[in-house]
Short mmCIF file of C-alpha atoms in Angstrom, two decimals:
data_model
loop_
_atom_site.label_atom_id
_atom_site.label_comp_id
_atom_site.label_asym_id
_atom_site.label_seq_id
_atom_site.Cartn_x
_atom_site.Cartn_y
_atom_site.Cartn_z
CA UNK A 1 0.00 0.00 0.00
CA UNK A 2 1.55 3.51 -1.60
CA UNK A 3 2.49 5.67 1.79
CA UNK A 4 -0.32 8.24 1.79
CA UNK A 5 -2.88 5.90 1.05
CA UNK A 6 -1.87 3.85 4.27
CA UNK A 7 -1.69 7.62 6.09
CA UNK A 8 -5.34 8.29 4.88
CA UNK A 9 -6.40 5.28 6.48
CA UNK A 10 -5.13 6.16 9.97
CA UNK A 11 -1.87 3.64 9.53
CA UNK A 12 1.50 5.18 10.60
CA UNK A 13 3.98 4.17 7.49
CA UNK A 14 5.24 1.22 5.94
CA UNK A 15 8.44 1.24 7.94
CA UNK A 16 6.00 1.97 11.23
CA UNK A 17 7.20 4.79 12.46
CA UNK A 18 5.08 7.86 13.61
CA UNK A 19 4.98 10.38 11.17
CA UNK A 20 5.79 14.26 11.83
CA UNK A 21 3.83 16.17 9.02
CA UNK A 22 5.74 19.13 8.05
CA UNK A 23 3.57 21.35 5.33
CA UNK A 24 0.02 21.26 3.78
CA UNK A 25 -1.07 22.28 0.90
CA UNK A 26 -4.31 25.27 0.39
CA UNK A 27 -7.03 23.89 -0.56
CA UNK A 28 -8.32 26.84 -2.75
CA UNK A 29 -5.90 26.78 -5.67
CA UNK A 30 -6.31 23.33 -5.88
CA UNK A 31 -10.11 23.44 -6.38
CA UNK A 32 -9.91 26.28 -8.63
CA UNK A 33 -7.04 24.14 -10.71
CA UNK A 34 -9.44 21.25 -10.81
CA UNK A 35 -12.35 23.47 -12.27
CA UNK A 36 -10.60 25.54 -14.38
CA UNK A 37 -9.25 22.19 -15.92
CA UNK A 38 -12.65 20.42 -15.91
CA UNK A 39 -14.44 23.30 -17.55
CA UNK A 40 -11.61 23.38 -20.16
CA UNK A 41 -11.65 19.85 -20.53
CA UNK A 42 -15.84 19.54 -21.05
CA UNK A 43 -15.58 22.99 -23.38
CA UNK A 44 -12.90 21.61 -25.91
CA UNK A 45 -14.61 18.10 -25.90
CA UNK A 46 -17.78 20.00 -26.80
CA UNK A 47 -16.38 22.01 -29.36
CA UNK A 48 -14.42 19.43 -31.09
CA UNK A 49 -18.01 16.66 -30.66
CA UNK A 50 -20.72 20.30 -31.31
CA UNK A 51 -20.07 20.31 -36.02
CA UNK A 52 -20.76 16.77 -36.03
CA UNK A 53 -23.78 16.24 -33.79
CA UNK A 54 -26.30 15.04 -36.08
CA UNK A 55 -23.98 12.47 -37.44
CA UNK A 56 -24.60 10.16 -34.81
CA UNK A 57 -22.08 9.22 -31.28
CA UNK A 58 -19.62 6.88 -33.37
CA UNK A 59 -18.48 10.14 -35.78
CA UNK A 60 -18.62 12.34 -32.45
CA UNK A 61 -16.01 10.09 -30.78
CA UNK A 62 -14.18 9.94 -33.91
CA UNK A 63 -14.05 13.90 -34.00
CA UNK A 64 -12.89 14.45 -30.20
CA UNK A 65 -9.98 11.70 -30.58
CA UNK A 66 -9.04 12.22 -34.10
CA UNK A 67 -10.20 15.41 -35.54
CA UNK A 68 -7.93 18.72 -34.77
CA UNK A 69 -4.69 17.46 -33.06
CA UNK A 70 -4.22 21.03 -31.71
CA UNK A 71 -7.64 20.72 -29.51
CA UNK A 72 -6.38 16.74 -29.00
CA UNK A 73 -3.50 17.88 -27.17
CA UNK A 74 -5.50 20.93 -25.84
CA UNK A 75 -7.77 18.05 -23.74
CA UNK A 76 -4.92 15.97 -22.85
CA UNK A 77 -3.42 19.11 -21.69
CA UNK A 78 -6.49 19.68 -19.25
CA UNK A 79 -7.00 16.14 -18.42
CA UNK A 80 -3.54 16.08 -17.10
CA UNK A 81 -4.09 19.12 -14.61
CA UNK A 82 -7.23 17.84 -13.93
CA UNK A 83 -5.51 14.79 -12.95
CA UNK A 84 -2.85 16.37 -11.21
CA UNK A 85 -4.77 18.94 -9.24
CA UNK A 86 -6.77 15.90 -7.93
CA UNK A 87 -3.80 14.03 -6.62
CA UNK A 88 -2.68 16.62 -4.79
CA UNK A 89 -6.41 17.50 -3.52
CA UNK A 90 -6.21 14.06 -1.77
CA UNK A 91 -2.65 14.61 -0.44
CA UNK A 92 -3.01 18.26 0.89
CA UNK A 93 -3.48 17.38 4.77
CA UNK A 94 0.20 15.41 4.46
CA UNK A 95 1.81 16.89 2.05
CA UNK A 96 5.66 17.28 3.26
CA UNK A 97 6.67 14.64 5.80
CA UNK A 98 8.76 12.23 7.36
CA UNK A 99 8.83 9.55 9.68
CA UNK A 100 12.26 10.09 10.83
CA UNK A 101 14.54 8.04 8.39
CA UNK A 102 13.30 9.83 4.98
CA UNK A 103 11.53 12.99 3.91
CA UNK A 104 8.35 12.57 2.08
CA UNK A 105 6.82 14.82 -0.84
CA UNK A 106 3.76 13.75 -1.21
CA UNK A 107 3.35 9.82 -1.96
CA UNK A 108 5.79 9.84 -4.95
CA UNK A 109 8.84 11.03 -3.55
CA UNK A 110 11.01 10.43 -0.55
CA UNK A 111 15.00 11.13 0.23
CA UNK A 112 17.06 10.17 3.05
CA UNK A 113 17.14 12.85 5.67
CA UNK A 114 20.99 12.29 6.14
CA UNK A 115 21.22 13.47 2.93
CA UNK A 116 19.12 16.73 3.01
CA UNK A 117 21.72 19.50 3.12
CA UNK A 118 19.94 22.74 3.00
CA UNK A 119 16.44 23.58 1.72
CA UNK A 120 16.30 27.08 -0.95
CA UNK A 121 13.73 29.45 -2.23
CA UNK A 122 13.90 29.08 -6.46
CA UNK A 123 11.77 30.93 -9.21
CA UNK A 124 11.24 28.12 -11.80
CA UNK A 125 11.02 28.26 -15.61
CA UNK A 126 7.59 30.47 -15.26
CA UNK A 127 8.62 32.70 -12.27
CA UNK A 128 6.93 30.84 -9.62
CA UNK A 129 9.01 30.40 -6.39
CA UNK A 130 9.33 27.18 -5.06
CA UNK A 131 11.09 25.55 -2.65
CA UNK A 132 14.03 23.05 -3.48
CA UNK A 133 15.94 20.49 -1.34
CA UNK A 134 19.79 20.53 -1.68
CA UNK A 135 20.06 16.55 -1.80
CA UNK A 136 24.00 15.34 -1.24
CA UNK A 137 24.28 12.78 -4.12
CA UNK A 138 27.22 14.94 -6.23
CA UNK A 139 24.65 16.40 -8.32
CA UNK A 140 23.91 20.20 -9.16
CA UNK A 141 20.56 20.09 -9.30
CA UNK A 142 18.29 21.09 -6.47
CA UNK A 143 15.10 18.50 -5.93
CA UNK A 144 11.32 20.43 -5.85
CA UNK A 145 9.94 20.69 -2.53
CA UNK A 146 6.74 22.65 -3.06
CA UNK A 147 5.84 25.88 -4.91
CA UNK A 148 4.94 28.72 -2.56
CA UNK A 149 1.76 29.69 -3.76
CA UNK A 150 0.57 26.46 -2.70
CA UNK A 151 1.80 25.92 0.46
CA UNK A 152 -0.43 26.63 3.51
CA UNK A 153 2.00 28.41 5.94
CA UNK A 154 5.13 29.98 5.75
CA UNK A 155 8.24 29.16 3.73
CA UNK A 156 10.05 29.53 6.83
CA UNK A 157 8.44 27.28 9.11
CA UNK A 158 8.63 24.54 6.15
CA UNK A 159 12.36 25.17 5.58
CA UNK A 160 13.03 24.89 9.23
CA UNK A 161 11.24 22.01 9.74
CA UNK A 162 12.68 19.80 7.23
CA UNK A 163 16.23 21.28 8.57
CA UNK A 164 15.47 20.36 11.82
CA UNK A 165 14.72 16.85 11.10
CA UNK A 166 17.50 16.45 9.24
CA UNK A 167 20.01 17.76 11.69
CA UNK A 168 18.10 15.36 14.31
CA UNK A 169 19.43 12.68 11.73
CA UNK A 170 23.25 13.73 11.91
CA UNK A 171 23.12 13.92 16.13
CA UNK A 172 23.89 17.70 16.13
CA UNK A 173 21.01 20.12 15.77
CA UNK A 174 21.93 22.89 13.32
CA UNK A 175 20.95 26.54 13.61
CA UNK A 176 17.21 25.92 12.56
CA UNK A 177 14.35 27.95 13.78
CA UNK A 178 10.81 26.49 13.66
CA UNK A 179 8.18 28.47 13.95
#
C-alpha cells in the first residue's frame, strides 16, 4: 500500500514509524485548478463533438480523438491538470513529511534525511518560487519541494522544519528555527 494511502487510512507508514507532518497544501488553488481544468476539458470536448452532432455518437467520438490534433492535445493538456490537481487535492493534509529516516513529498517522492543539506527558495522556468531540497548525491541540481503559492504556511516554518529533522538525523542540531 503507496504511503499516503496507508496515512489516509489512519496507519503510521510502511516502515511503522510515527509520522511528523511538516507542510500542507491550500485547498483553494487546488479546487480552482481542478475546475478551471474540468471546464476546459468539457468545453474543448464540446467544441471538437458540437459540427458533427447530427452524425450520430460513433463520428462524435471519432471527431474528439481524431479530428484537430491542436484541440487533441489541448484536452490531454487539461486532463492532465485535472488529474494532477486531484492528486494533490487528496494529499493536501500530508503533504511534506517524514517519519524520521526519509523525507516525504507527497506519496511519490522520498530522500534520506541524512542526505538533506539545505532547503532554498527558487523561481522556476515560469517565475513561480518554489522551494528546493539541496540533496548530497554529487549532483547540481536542487530537488522540488513545493511551490509557494501552494503551500499553507510559511516558507520559513517549512524550511526549518525539514532542517530540523534532518540535523536530528546527523546527532547535532543545526541553527534551525521552527516556527
Amino acid at each position: 500500500m503507496p504511503i499516503y494511502r496507508a496515512m489516509q487510512h489512519g496507519e503510521r507508514t510502511i516502515t511503522n514509524r510515527p509520522v511528523i507532518v511538516i507542510a500542507r497544501l491550500k485547498a483553494k488553488p487546488l479546487l480552482a485548478g481542478q475546475l478551471v481544468a474540468a471546464l476546459l476539458l468539457a468545453g474543448l470536448a464540446l467544441g471538437q463533438a458540437w459540427p458533427v452532432r447530427a452524425d450520430g455518437v460513433g463520428a462524435m467520438l471519432r471527431a474528439i480523438l481524431f479530428g484537430d490534433a491542436l484541440a487533441t492535445a489541448a484536452m490531454l493538456a487539461a486532463a492532465y491538470g485535472l488529474w494532477t490537481c486531484r492528486r494533490l487535492w487528496r494529499q493536501r493534509a500530508r503533504y511534506i513529511f517524514h517519519d524520521g529516516a526519509r523525507l516525504y513529498r507527497g506519496g511519490d517522492l522520498s530522500w534520506p534525511l541524512e542526505s538533506i543539506r539545505d532547503v532554498v527558495v527558487e523561481r522556476g522556468g515560469a517565475g513561480v518560487p518554489a522551494l528546493r531540497l539541496v540533496v548530497d548525491d554529487d549532483s547540481e541540481v536542487t530537488r522540488p519541494l513545493v511551490l509557494l503559492p501552494l503551500l499553507d504556511g510559511s516558507a520559513e516554518a517549512v524550511r526549518g522544519g525539514v532542517l530540523f529533522a534532518a540535523a536530528g538525523m546527523r546527532g547535532v542540531p543545526g541553527g534551525v528555527t521552527v516556527n
